Amino acid sequence: MNSRQRLDRAYKNAKVIHFSNADKMVFFSDCHRGDKSFADDFARNENIYFHALTHYYKEGFTYYELGDGDELWENSSFESILRAHKNVYHLLQKFHLENRLHLIWGNHDMVYRDHKYIQKHLTTYFDPKDDREEILFNDLKYHEAIVLKHCDTLQELFLCHGHQADWMNYHGWRFNRFLVRVLWKPLQIFGISDPTSPAKNYKELIKVERRLKKWITDNKNLMTIVGHTHRPRFPEPGDIAFFNDGSCVHPRSITGIEIENGAISLIKWHIDTHSDGTLRVSRVLLEGPQQLIAYKTT
């Protein structure tokens, strides 16, 4: 099965969610939440991410996570990740309880394709403080892809992780996981990058993006938002409608995509220095806002 067929299948089987201009949505991906060890790239941006997500929760946004939320190549169990970032998961739990949480699996958390795995590991957790099992995510579901469909214009937005355009990270993910867990994770302490990641392999990144763009043009320039390559992309209307929300493991910042009032924006959250010398987490608009309807094709 080639990349076109994998993307076709993901689109055909995608969960459809209807939305209107009154809806507010935020998209992050590639958090790679780990166990706070030296290999946990998310740990350095955890405070930025938590502040940003708290803002979106209070402002009534629905949260879409487009894959690789949990780092389950370097880490063999979700339990160690939960212990390291329990405050984050309790915040995600609040979104889930209000039906404002939608999750997509990527290559690093591809085990979430199995609903039994989710039920076993994400439904409850042991709280040593109370010495009992507590509910975490009841009836949680992950999807390979989601299609957002506008109630009035019928415009569609296709959401997936993007590794469907990357054969080795889709079909060969178990082998790549073995290499990362046994070989590359220990070598990270010496600054050696993981060559299985397109985010750290520029030639592979270009190939993946080219395949995704080809699929988009073959599907009447269907507006598509992905992650996977960690490279933020925000096209102008009339260009190939290929969006990428970036990642949450950039050095000292996280990037994402917002949709509000029927318009889409690329944003960054980072730690900024205030005029009085204090530090604060700030939101920066990188691109947009651009009306969604400007990307609609007939």
PDB file of N, CA, C and O in Angstrom, residues 3 6-7 10-11 26-32 64-68 104-107 144-146 148 157-166 198 205-216 222-235 240-248 250 255-259 264-266:
ATOM      1  N   SER A   3       1.561   5.639  -0.257  1.00  0.00           N
ATOM      2  CA  SER A   3       1.119   6.752   0.582  1.00  0.00           C
ATOM      3  C   SER A   3      -0.256   7.265   0.151  1.00  0.00           C
ATOM      4  O   SER A   3      -1.078   7.627   0.991  1.00  0.00           O
ATOM      5  N   ARG A   6      -2.827   4.916   1.566  1.00  0.00           N
ATOM      6  CA  ARG A   6      -2.945   5.059   3.025  1.00  0.00           C
ATOM      7  C   ARG A   6      -3.730   6.316   3.391  1.00  0.00           C
ATOM      8  O   ARG A   6      -4.570   6.301   4.291  1.00  0.00           O
ATOM      9  N   LEU A   7      -3.452   7.405   2.689  1.00  0.00           N
ATOM     10  CA  LEU A   7      -4.184   8.646   2.945  1.00  0.00           C
ATOM     11  C   LEU A   7      -5.643   8.530   2.499  1.00  0.00           C
ATOM     12  O   LEU A   7      -6.550   9.033   3.181  1.00  0.00           O
ATOM     13  N   ALA A  10      -7.406   6.607   5.200  1.00  0.00           N
ATOM     14  CA  ALA A  10      -7.586   7.428   6.411  1.00  0.00           C
ATOM     15  C   ALA A  10      -8.725   8.419   6.218  1.00  0.00           C
ATOM     16  O   ALA A  10      -9.547   8.621   7.125  1.00  0.00           O
ATOM     17  N   TYR A  11      -8.787   9.029   5.049  1.00  0.00           N
ATOM     18  CA  TYR A  11      -9.859   9.997   4.767  1.00  0.00           C
ATOM     19  C   TYR A  11     -11.225   9.304   4.727  1.00  0.00           C
ATOM     20  O   TYR A  11     -12.209   9.800   5.301  1.00  0.00           O
ATOM     21  N   VAL A  26      -8.248  24.508  18.651  1.00  0.00           N
ATOM     22  CA  VAL A  26      -6.796  24.639  18.653  1.00  0.00           C
ATOM     23  C   VAL A  26      -6.189  23.279  18.328  1.00  0.00           C
ATOM     24  O   VAL A  26      -6.698  22.244  18.761  1.00  0.00           O
ATOM     25  N   PHE A  27      -5.116  23.305  17.544  1.00  0.00           N
ATOM     26  CA  PHE A  27      -4.473  22.081  17.080  1.00  0.00           C
ATOM     27  C   PHE A  27      -2.998  22.088  17.490  1.00  0.00           C
ATOM     28  O   PHE A  27      -2.254  23.013  17.126  1.00  0.00           O
ATOM     29  N   PHE A  28      -2.605  21.083  18.247  1.00  0.00           N
ATOM     30  CA  PHE A  28      -1.195  20.834  18.543  1.00  0.00           C
ATOM     31  C   PHE A  28      -0.875  19.403  18.134  1.00  0.00           C
ATOM     32  O   PHE A  28      -1.773  18.558  18.021  1.00  0.00           O
ATOM     33  N   SER A  29       0.390  19.125  17.927  1.00  0.00           N
ATOM     34  CA  SER A  29       0.822  17.750  17.670  1.00  0.00           C
ATOM     35  C   SER A  29       2.255  17.599  18.139  1.00  0.00           C
ATOM     36  O   SER A  29       2.906  18.568  18.533  1.00  0.00           O
ATOM     37  N   ASP A  30       2.731  16.374  18.097  1.00  0.00           N
ATOM     38  CA  ASP A  30       4.139  16.091  18.368  1.00  0.00           C
ATOM     39  C   ASP A  30       4.606  16.682  19.696  1.00  0.00           C
ATOM     40  O   ASP A  30       5.635  17.351  19.774  1.00  0.00           O
ATOM     41  N   CYS A  31       3.798  16.425  20.731  1.00  0.00           N
ATOM     42  CA  CYS A  31       4.209  16.811  22.087  1.00  0.00           C
ATOM     43  C   CYS A  31       5.323  15.889  22.583  1.00  0.00           C
ATOM     44  O   CYS A  31       6.226  16.313  23.304  1.00  0.00           O
ATOM     45  N   HIS A  32       5.246  14.609  22.216  1.00  0.00           N
ATOM     46  CA  HIS A  32       6.243  13.613  22.631  1.00  0.00           C
ATOM     47  C   HIS A  32       6.442  13.638  24.147  1.00  0.00           C
ATOM     48  O   HIS A  32       7.585  13.655  24.638  1.00  0.00           O
ATOM     49  N   TYR A  64      -7.626  19.638  19.670  1.00  0.00           N
ATOM     50  CA  TYR A  64      -7.329  18.542  18.746  1.00  0.00           C
ATOM     51  C   TYR A  64      -5.831  18.259  18.809  1.00  0.00           C
ATOM     52  O   TYR A  64      -5.016  19.156  18.559  1.00  0.00           O
ATOM     53  N   GLU A  65      -5.484  17.018  19.123  1.00  0.00           N
ATOM     54  CA  GLU A  65      -4.070  16.628  19.163  1.00  0.00           C
ATOM     55  C   GLU A  65      -3.804  15.682  17.998  1.00  0.00           C
ATOM     56  O   GLU A  65      -4.367  14.586  17.924  1.00  0.00           O
ATOM     57  N   LEU A  66      -2.932  16.118  17.082  1.00  0.00           N
ATOM     58  CA  LEU A  66      -2.761  15.439  15.804  1.00  0.00           C
ATOM     59  C   LEU A  66      -1.592  14.454  15.810  1.00  0.00           C
ATOM     60  O   LEU A  66      -0.763  14.444  14.902  1.00  0.00           O
ATOM     61  N   GLY A  67      -1.536  13.606  16.828  1.00  0.00           N
ATOM     62  CA  GLY A  67      -0.570  12.514  16.827  1.00  0.00           C
ATOM     63  C   GLY A  67       0.715  12.788  17.568  1.00  0.00           C
ATOM     64  O   GLY A  67       1.132  13.932  17.753  1.00  0.00           O
ATOM     65  N   ASP A  68       1.342  11.701  17.997  1.00  0.00           N
ATOM     66  CA  ASP A  68       2.595  11.741  18.755  1.00  0.00           C
ATOM     67  C   ASP A  68       2.468  12.583  20.013  1.00  0.00           C
ATOM     68  O   ASP A  68       3.407  13.288  20.408  1.00  0.00           O
ATOM     69  N   ILE A 104      -5.753  12.040  17.802  1.00  0.00           N
ATOM     70  CA  ILE A 104      -5.326  11.265  16.644  1.00  0.00           C
ATOM     71  C   ILE A 104      -4.014  10.586  16.994  1.00  0.00           C
ATOM     72  O   ILE A 104      -3.162  11.174  17.660  1.00  0.00           O
ATOM     73  N   TRP A 105      -3.858   9.337  16.584  1.00  0.00           N
ATOM     74  CA  TRP A 105      -2.589   8.666  16.867  1.00  0.00           C
ATOM     75  C   TRP A 105      -1.589   8.891  15.726  1.00  0.00           C
ATOM     76  O   TRP A 105      -1.946   9.051  14.574  1.00  0.00           O
ATOM     77  N   GLY A 106      -0.308   8.952  16.133  1.00  0.00           N
ATOM     78  CA  GLY A 106       0.785   9.080  15.171  1.00  0.00           C
ATOM     79  C   GLY A 106       1.674   7.862  15.238  1.00  0.00           C
ATOM     80  O   GLY A 106       1.325   6.842  15.835  1.00  0.00           O
ATOM     81  N   ASN A 107       2.847   7.952  14.652  1.00  0.00           N
ATOM     82  CA  ASN A 107       3.736   6.794  14.646  1.00  0.00           C
ATOM     83  C   ASN A 107       4.339   6.511  16.022  1.00  0.00           C
ATOM     84  O   ASN A 107       4.584   5.351  16.375  1.00  0.00           O
ATOM     85  N   GLU A 144      -7.468   7.593  13.511  1.00  0.00           N
ATOM     86  CA  GLU A 144      -6.376   7.807  12.569  1.00  0.00           C
ATOM     87  C   GLU A 144      -6.517   9.165  11.893  1.00  0.00           C
ATOM     88  O   GLU A 144      -5.528   9.817  11.579  1.00  0.00           O
ATOM     89  N   ALA A 145      -7.761   9.580  11.670  1.00  0.00           N
ATOM     90  CA  ALA A 145      -8.004  10.861  10.987  1.00  0.00           C
ATOM     91  C   ALA A 145      -9.369  11.399  11.391  1.00  0.00           C
ATOM     92  O   ALA A 145     -10.245  10.658  11.835  1.00  0.00           O
ATOM     93  N   ILE A 146      -9.518  12.694  11.222  1.00  0.00           N
ATOM     94  CA  ILE A 146     -10.778  13.390  11.494  1.00  0.00           C
ATOM     95  C   ILE A 146     -11.054  14.324  10.326  1.00  0.00           C
ATOM     96  O   ILE A 146     -10.133  14.964   9.795  1.00  0.00           O
ATOM     97  N   LEU A 148     -13.254  17.643   9.610  1.00  0.00           N
ATOM     98  CA  LEU A 148     -14.111  18.722  10.102  1.00  0.00           C
ATOM     99  C   LEU A 148     -14.938  19.240   8.931  1.00  0.00           C
ATOM    100  O   LEU A 148     -14.378  19.567   7.880  1.00  0.00           O
ATOM    101  N   LEU A 157     -12.131  20.028   6.283  1.00  0.00           N
ATOM    102  CA  LEU A 157     -10.735  20.099   6.705  1.00  0.00           C
ATOM    103  C   LEU A 157     -10.330  18.698   7.131  1.00  0.00           C
ATOM    104  O   LEU A 157     -10.970  18.095   7.997  1.00  0.00           O
ATOM    105  N   PHE A 158      -9.292  18.189   6.531  1.00  0.00           N
ATOM    106  CA  PHE A 158      -8.813  16.833   6.808  1.00  0.00           C
ATOM    107  C   PHE A 158      -7.672  16.896   7.811  1.00  0.00           C
ATOM    108  O   PHE A 158      -6.690  17.613   7.598  1.00  0.00           O
ATOM    109  N   LEU A 159      -7.808  16.170   8.918  1.00  0.00           N
ATOM    110  CA  LEU A 159      -6.801  16.150   9.975  1.00  0.00           C
ATOM    111  C   LEU A 159      -6.210  14.748  10.087  1.00  0.00           C
ATOM    112  O   LEU A 159      -6.942  13.766  10.205  1.00  0.00           O
ATOM    113  N   CYS A 160      -4.894  14.646  10.070  1.00  0.00           N
ATOM    114  CA  CYS A 160      -4.219  13.378  10.354  1.00  0.00           C
ATOM    115  C   CYS A 160      -2.810  13.704  10.833  1.00  0.00           C
ATOM    116  O   CYS A 160      -2.388  14.866  10.806  1.00  0.00           O
ATOM    117  N   HIS A 161      -2.080  12.687  11.263  1.00  0.00           N
ATOM    118  CA  HIS A 161      -0.732  12.961  11.753  1.00  0.00           C
ATOM    119  C   HIS A 161       0.219  13.291  10.610  1.00  0.00           C
ATOM    120  O   HIS A 161       1.067  14.180  10.733  1.00  0.00           O
ATOM    121  N   GLY A 162       0.103  12.561   9.499  1.00  0.00           N
ATOM    122  CA  GLY A 162       0.964  12.811   8.349  1.00  0.00           C
ATOM    123  C   GLY A 162       1.940  11.695   8.064  1.00  0.00           C
ATOM    124  O   GLY A 162       2.559  11.669   6.998  1.00  0.00           O
ATOM    125  N   HIS A 163       2.082  10.755   8.997  1.00  0.00           N
ATOM    126  CA  HIS A 163       3.025   9.654   8.768  1.00  0.00           C
ATOM    127  C   HIS A 163       2.486   8.648   7.762  1.00  0.00           C
ATOM    128  O   HIS A 163       3.199   7.717   7.376  1.00  0.00           O
ATOM    129  N   GLN A 164       1.250   8.849   7.314  1.00  0.00           N
ATOM    130  CA  GLN A 164       0.720   8.019   6.230  1.00  0.00           C
ATOM    131  C   GLN A 164       1.547   8.193   4.954  1.00  0.00           C
ATOM    132  O   GLN A 164       1.551   7.311   4.088  1.00  0.00           O
ATOM    133  N   ALA A 165       2.236   9.317   4.837  1.00  0.00           N
ATOM    134  CA  ALA A 165       3.096   9.580   3.682  1.00  0.00           C
ATOM    135  C   ALA A 165       4.540   9.158   3.936  1.00  0.00           C
ATOM    136  O   ALA A 165       5.437   9.547   3.196  1.00  0.00           O
ATOM    137  N   ASP A 166       4.753   8.355   4.955  1.00  0.00           N
ATOM    138  CA  ASP A 166       6.104   7.956   5.382  1.00  0.00           C
ATOM    139  C   ASP A 166       6.082   6.449   5.629  1.00  0.00           C
ATOM    140  O   ASP A 166       5.719   5.985   6.700  1.00  0.00           O
ATOM    141  N   PRO A 198      11.681  12.179  10.499  1.00  0.00           N
ATOM    142  CA  PRO A 198      11.788  13.138   9.399  1.00  0.00           C
ATOM    143  C   PRO A 198      12.060  14.552   9.886  1.00  0.00           C
ATOM    144  O   PRO A 198      12.575  15.380   9.137  1.00  0.00           O
ATOM    145  N   LEU A 205      12.134  14.675   5.265  1.00  0.00           N
ATOM    146  CA  LEU A 205      11.071  15.658   5.509  1.00  0.00           C
ATOM    147  C   LEU A 205      10.503  16.177   4.188  1.00  0.00           C
ATOM    148  O   LEU A 205       9.274  16.258   4.009  1.00  0.00           O
ATOM    149  N   ILE A 206      11.372  16.528   3.258  1.00  0.00           N
ATOM    150  CA  ILE A 206      10.932  17.060   1.960  1.00  0.00           C
ATOM    151  C   ILE A 206      10.129  16.006   1.203  1.00  0.00           C
ATOM    152  O   ILE A 206       9.091  16.317   0.585  1.00  0.00           O
ATOM    153  N   LYS A 207      10.565  14.763   1.256  1.00  0.00           N
ATOM    154  CA  LYS A 207       9.850  13.689   0.562  1.00  0.00           C
ATOM    155  C   LYS A 207       8.445  13.506   1.131  1.00  0.00           C
ATOM    156  O   LYS A 207       7.471  13.361   0.390  1.00  0.00           O
ATOM    157  N   VAL A 208       8.333  13.526   2.460  1.00  0.00           N
ATOM    158  CA  VAL A 208       7.037  13.354   3.105  1.00  0.00           C
ATOM    159  C   VAL A 208       6.110  14.497   2.733  1.00  0.00           C
ATOM    160  O   VAL A 208       4.939  14.288   2.373  1.00  0.00           O
ATOM    161  N   GLU A 209       6.603  15.723   2.802  1.00  0.00           N
ATOM    162  CA  GLU A 209       5.775  16.874   2.453  1.00  0.00           C
ATOM    163  C   GLU A 209       5.360  16.842   0.991  1.00  0.00           C
ATOM    164  O   GLU A 209       4.218  17.197   0.653  1.00  0.00           O
ATOM    165  N   ARG A 210       6.236  16.399   0.109  1.00  0.00           N
ATOM    166  CA  ARG A 210       5.904  16.321  -1.314  1.00  0.00           C
ATOM    167  C   ARG A 210       4.767  15.325  -1.551  1.00  0.00           C
ATOM    168  O   ARG A 210       3.847  15.598  -2.333  1.00  0.00           O
ATOM    169  N   ARG A 211       4.807  14.182  -0.858  1.00  0.00           N
ATOM    170  CA  ARG A 211       3.743  13.177  -1.023  1.00  0.00           C
ATOM    171  C   ARG A 211       2.417  13.703  -0.495  1.00  0.00           C
ATOM    172  O   ARG A 211       1.360  13.471  -1.090  1.00  0.00           O
ATOM    173  N   LEU A 212       2.454  14.403   0.635  1.00  0.00           N
ATOM    174  CA  LEU A 212       1.227  14.963   1.194  1.00  0.00           C
ATOM    175  C   LEU A 212       0.633  16.019   0.265  1.00  0.00           C
ATOM    176  O   LEU A 212      -0.589  16.046   0.031  1.00  0.00           O
ATOM    177  N   LYS A 213       1.468  16.866  -0.282  1.00  0.00           N
ATOM    178  CA  LYS A 213       0.991  17.898  -1.200  1.00  0.00           C
ATOM    179  C   LYS A 213       0.409  17.288  -2.475  1.00  0.00           C
ATOM    180  O   LYS A 213      -0.597  17.786  -3.008  1.00  0.00           O
ATOM    181  N   LYS A 214       1.024  16.222  -2.949  1.00  0.00           N
ATOM    182  CA  LYS A 214       0.504  15.544  -4.149  1.00  0.00           C
ATOM    183  C   LYS A 214      -0.888  14.984  -3.868  1.00  0.00           C
ATOM    184  O   LYS A 214      -1.809  15.114  -4.698  1.00  0.00           O
ATOM    185  N   TRP A 215      -1.068  14.407  -2.700  1.00  0.00           N
ATOM    186  CA  TRP A 215      -2.388  13.855  -2.349  1.00  0.00           C
ATOM    187  C   TRP A 215      -3.417  14.979  -2.246  1.00  0.00           C
ATOM    188  O   TRP A 215      -4.554  14.831  -2.696  1.00  0.00           O
ATOM    189  N   ILE A 216      -3.038  16.097  -1.674  1.00  0.00           N
ATOM    190  CA  ILE A 216      -3.956  17.227  -1.520  1.00  0.00           C
ATOM    191  C   ILE A 216      -4.397  17.750  -2.887  1.00  0.00           C
ATOM    192  O   ILE A 216      -5.587  17.989  -3.123  1.00  0.00           O
ATOM    193  N   LEU A 222      -7.884  19.735  -1.106  1.00  0.00           N
ATOM    194  CA  LEU A 222      -8.561  19.577   0.176  1.00  0.00           C
ATOM    195  C   LEU A 222      -7.710  20.162   1.296  1.00  0.00           C
ATOM    196  O   LEU A 222      -6.545  19.789   1.470  1.00  0.00           O
ATOM    197  N   MET A 223      -8.268  21.065   2.046  1.00  0.00           N
ATOM    198  CA  MET A 223      -7.562  21.706   3.152  1.00  0.00           C
ATOM    199  C   MET A 223      -7.151  20.645   4.177  1.00  0.00           C
ATOM    200  O   MET A 223      -8.001  19.918   4.707  1.00  0.00           O
ATOM    201  N   THR A 224      -5.853  20.537   4.450  1.00  0.00           N
ATOM    202  CA  THR A 224      -5.320  19.444   5.254  1.00  0.00           C
ATOM    203  C   THR A 224      -4.374  19.987   6.316  1.00  0.00           C
ATOM    204  O   THR A 224      -3.507  20.810   6.017  1.00  0.00           O
ATOM    205  N   ILE A 225      -4.546  19.523   7.550  1.00  0.00           N
ATOM    206  CA  ILE A 225      -3.676  19.928   8.663  1.00  0.00           C
ATOM    207  C   ILE A 225      -3.009  18.680   9.218  1.00  0.00           C
ATOM    208  O   ILE A 225      -3.688  17.714   9.597  1.00  0.00           O
ATOM    209  N   VAL A 226      -1.674  18.685   9.285  1.00  0.00           N
ATOM    210  CA  VAL A 226      -0.913  17.544   9.781  1.00  0.00           C
ATOM    211  C   VAL A 226       0.142  18.013  10.778  1.00  0.00           C
ATOM    212  O   VAL A 226       0.296  19.201  11.048  1.00  0.00           O
ATOM    213  N   GLY A 227       0.888  17.044  11.295  1.00  0.00           N
ATOM    214  CA  GLY A 227       2.063  17.292  12.124  1.00  0.00           C
ATOM    215  C   GLY A 227       3.220  16.498  11.533  1.00  0.00           C
ATOM    216  O   GLY A 227       3.560  16.645  10.373  1.00  0.00           O
ATOM    217  N   HIS A 228       3.838  15.657  12.343  1.00  0.00           N
ATOM    218  CA  HIS A 228       4.848  14.659  11.963  1.00  0.00           C
ATOM    219  C   HIS A 228       6.217  15.237  11.648  1.00  0.00           C
ATOM    220  O   HIS A 228       7.211  14.805  12.220  1.00  0.00           O
ATOM    221  N   THR A 229       6.305  16.194  10.731  1.00  0.00           N
ATOM    222  CA  THR A 229       7.623  16.709  10.337  1.00  0.00           C
ATOM    223  C   THR A 229       8.132  17.802  11.270  1.00  0.00           C
ATOM    224  O   THR A 229       9.291  18.215  11.142  1.00  0.00           O
ATOM    225  N   HIS A 230       7.274  18.302  12.168  1.00  0.00           N
ATOM    226  CA  HIS A 230       7.626  19.361  13.141  1.00  0.00           C
ATOM    227  C   HIS A 230       7.868  20.710  12.472  1.00  0.00           C
ATOM    228  O   HIS A 230       8.296  21.652  13.134  1.00  0.00           O
ATOM    229  N   ARG A 231       7.586  20.827  11.168  1.00  0.00           N
ATOM    230  CA  ARG A 231       7.862  22.081  10.459  1.00  0.00           C
ATOM    231  C   ARG A 231       6.551  22.825  10.209  1.00  0.00           C
ATOM    232  O   ARG A 231       5.726  22.390   9.408  1.00  0.00           O
ATOM    233  N   PRO A 232       6.329  23.974  10.877  1.00  0.00           N
ATOM    234  CA  PRO A 232       5.087  24.722  10.669  1.00  0.00           C
ATOM    235  C   PRO A 232       4.934  25.168   9.213  1.00  0.00           C
ATOM    236  O   PRO A 232       5.881  25.659   8.603  1.00  0.00           O
ATOM    237  N   ARG A 233       3.708  25.010   8.681  1.00  0.00           N
ATOM    238  CA  ARG A 233       3.423  25.439   7.309  1.00  0.00           C
ATOM    239  C   ARG A 233       2.064  26.124   7.289  1.00  0.00           C
ATOM    240  O   ARG A 233       1.101  25.648   7.895  1.00  0.00           O
ATOM    241  N   PHE A 234       1.992  27.259   6.586  1.00  0.00           N
ATOM    242  CA  PHE A 234       0.752  28.030   6.504  1.00  0.00           C
ATOM    243  C   PHE A 234       0.678  28.647   5.110  1.00  0.00           C
ATOM    244  O   PHE A 234       1.283  29.687   4.849  1.00  0.00           O
ATOM    245  N   PRO A 235      -0.064  28.017   4.192  1.00  0.00           N
ATOM    246  CA  PRO A 235      -0.099  28.500   2.810  1.00  0.00           C
ATOM    247  C   PRO A 235      -1.024  29.695   2.620  1.00  0.00           C
ATOM    248  O   PRO A 235      -1.946  29.920   3.408  1.00  0.00           O
ATOM    249  N   ILE A 240      -1.219  25.326  -2.549  1.00  0.00           N
ATOM    250  CA  ILE A 240      -1.598  23.999  -2.069  1.00  0.00           C
ATOM    251  C   ILE A 240      -1.977  24.118  -0.599  1.00  0.00           C
ATOM    252  O   ILE A 240      -1.195  24.639   0.213  1.00  0.00           O
ATOM    253  N   ALA A 241      -3.179  23.645  -0.245  1.00  0.00           N
ATOM    254  CA  ALA A 241      -3.738  23.869   1.101  1.00  0.00           C
ATOM    255  C   ALA A 241      -3.156  22.896   2.124  1.00  0.00           C
ATOM    256  O   ALA A 241      -3.870  22.116   2.761  1.00  0.00           O
ATOM    257  N   PHE A 242      -1.837  22.955   2.280  1.00  0.00           N
ATOM    258  CA  PHE A 242      -1.090  22.066   3.176  1.00  0.00           C
ATOM    259  C   PHE A 242      -0.670  22.849   4.420  1.00  0.00           C
ATOM    260  O   PHE A 242       0.172  23.744   4.349  1.00  0.00           O
ATOM    261  N   PHE A 243      -1.289  22.523   5.557  1.00  0.00           N
ATOM    262  CA  PHE A 243      -0.983  23.171   6.827  1.00  0.00           C
ATOM    263  C   PHE A 243      -0.263  22.182   7.741  1.00  0.00           C
ATOM    264  O   PHE A 243      -0.570  20.985   7.750  1.00  0.00           O
ATOM    265  N   ASN A 244       0.681  22.696   8.520  1.00  0.00           N
ATOM    266  CA  ASN A 244       1.355  21.879   9.531  1.00  0.00           C
ATOM    267  C   ASN A 244       1.435  22.710  10.808  1.00  0.00           C
ATOM    268  O   ASN A 244       1.877  23.863  10.771  1.00  0.00           O
ATOM    269  N   ASP A 245       0.991  22.130  11.921  1.00  0.00           N
ATOM    270  CA  ASP A 245       0.971  22.889  13.178  1.00  0.00           C
ATOM    271  C   ASP A 245       2.321  22.926  13.879  1.00  0.00           C
ATOM    272  O   ASP A 245       2.462  23.550  14.929  1.00  0.00           O
ATOM    273  N   GLY A 246       3.339  22.267  13.310  1.00  0.00           N
ATOM    274  CA  GLY A 246       4.677  22.298  13.913  1.00  0.00           C
ATOM    275  C   GLY A 246       4.830  21.257  14.986  1.00  0.00           C
ATOM    276  O   GLY A 246       4.565  20.072  14.768  1.00  0.00           O
ATOM    277  N   SER A 247       5.227  21.667  16.187  1.00  0.00           N
ATOM    278  CA  SER A 247       5.402  20.707  17.284  1.00  0.00           C
ATOM    279  C   SER A 247       5.450  21.445  18.618  1.00  0.00           C
ATOM    280  O   SER A 247       5.494  22.676  18.664  1.00  0.00           O
ATOM    281  N   CYS A 248       5.463  20.667  19.680  1.00  0.00           N
ATOM    282  CA  CYS A 248       5.610  21.214  21.033  1.00  0.00           C
ATOM    283  C   CYS A 248       7.002  20.948  21.592  1.00  0.00           C
ATOM    284  O   CYS A 248       7.222  21.079  22.798  1.00  0.00           O
ATOM    285  N   HIS A 250       9.900  22.325  19.939  1.00  0.00           N
ATOM    286  CA  HIS A 250      10.874  23.287  19.427  1.00  0.00           C
ATOM    287  C   HIS A 250      11.738  23.783  20.587  1.00  0.00           C
ATOM    288  O   HIS A 250      11.292  23.791  21.747  1.00  0.00           O
ATOM    289  N   THR A 255       4.459  25.488  18.780  1.00  0.00           N
ATOM    290  CA  THR A 255       3.642  26.089  17.735  1.00  0.00           C
ATOM    291  C   THR A 255       2.361  25.285  17.562  1.00  0.00           C
ATOM    292  O   THR A 255       2.312  24.094  17.858  1.00  0.00           O
ATOM    293  N   GLY A 256       1.337  25.957  17.080  1.00  0.00           N
ATOM    294  CA  GLY A 256       0.055  25.306  16.855  1.00  0.00           C
ATOM    295  C   GLY A 256      -0.789  26.110  15.891  1.00  0.00           C
ATOM    296  O   GLY A 256      -0.365  27.157  15.376  1.00  0.00           O
ATOM    297  N   ILE A 257      -1.986  25.614  15.650  1.00  0.00           N
ATOM    298  CA  ILE A 257      -2.927  26.271  14.753  1.00  0.00           C
ATOM    299  C   ILE A 257      -4.226  26.523  15.503  1.00  0.00           C
ATOM    300  O   ILE A 257      -4.696  25.665  16.255  1.00  0.00           O
ATOM    301  N   GLU A 258      -4.800  27.697  15.311  1.00  0.00           N
ATOM    302  CA  GLU A 258      -6.088  28.055  15.905  1.00  0.00           C
ATOM    303  C   GLU A 258      -7.114  28.287  14.800  1.00  0.00           C
ATOM    304  O   GLU A 258      -6.759  28.780  13.718  1.00  0.00           O
ATOM    305  N   ILE A 259      -8.353  27.947  15.079  1.00  0.00           N
ATOM    306  CA  ILE A 259      -9.478  28.339  14.233  1.00  0.00           C
ATOM    307  C   ILE A 259     -10.499  29.027  15.131  1.00  0.00           C
ATOM    308  O   ILE A 259     -10.948  28.447  16.125  1.00  0.00           O
ATOM    309  N   ILE A 264      -8.410  30.921  10.298  1.00  0.00           N
ATOM    310  CA  ILE A 264      -7.326  30.047  10.742  1.00  0.00           C
ATOM    311  C   ILE A 264      -6.053  30.866  10.927  1.00  0.00           C
ATOM    312  O   ILE A 264      -5.770  31.805  10.160  1.00  0.00           O
ATOM    313  N   SER A 265      -5.280  30.511  11.974  1.00  0.00           N
ATOM    314  CA  SER A 265      -4.037  31.224  12.287  1.00  0.00           C
ATOM    315  C   SER A 265      -2.961  30.236  12.723  1.00  0.00           C
ATOM    316  O   SER A 265      -3.266  29.185  13.302  1.00  0.00           O
ATOM    317  N   LEU A 266      -1.728  30.581  12.461  1.00  0.00           N
ATOM    318  CA  LEU A 266      -0.570  29.854  12.975  1.00  0.00           C
ATOM    319  C   LEU A 266       0.000  30.659  14.128  1.00  0.00           C
ATOM    320  O   LEU A 266       0.272  31.855  13.978  1.00  0.00           O
TER     321      LEU A 266
END
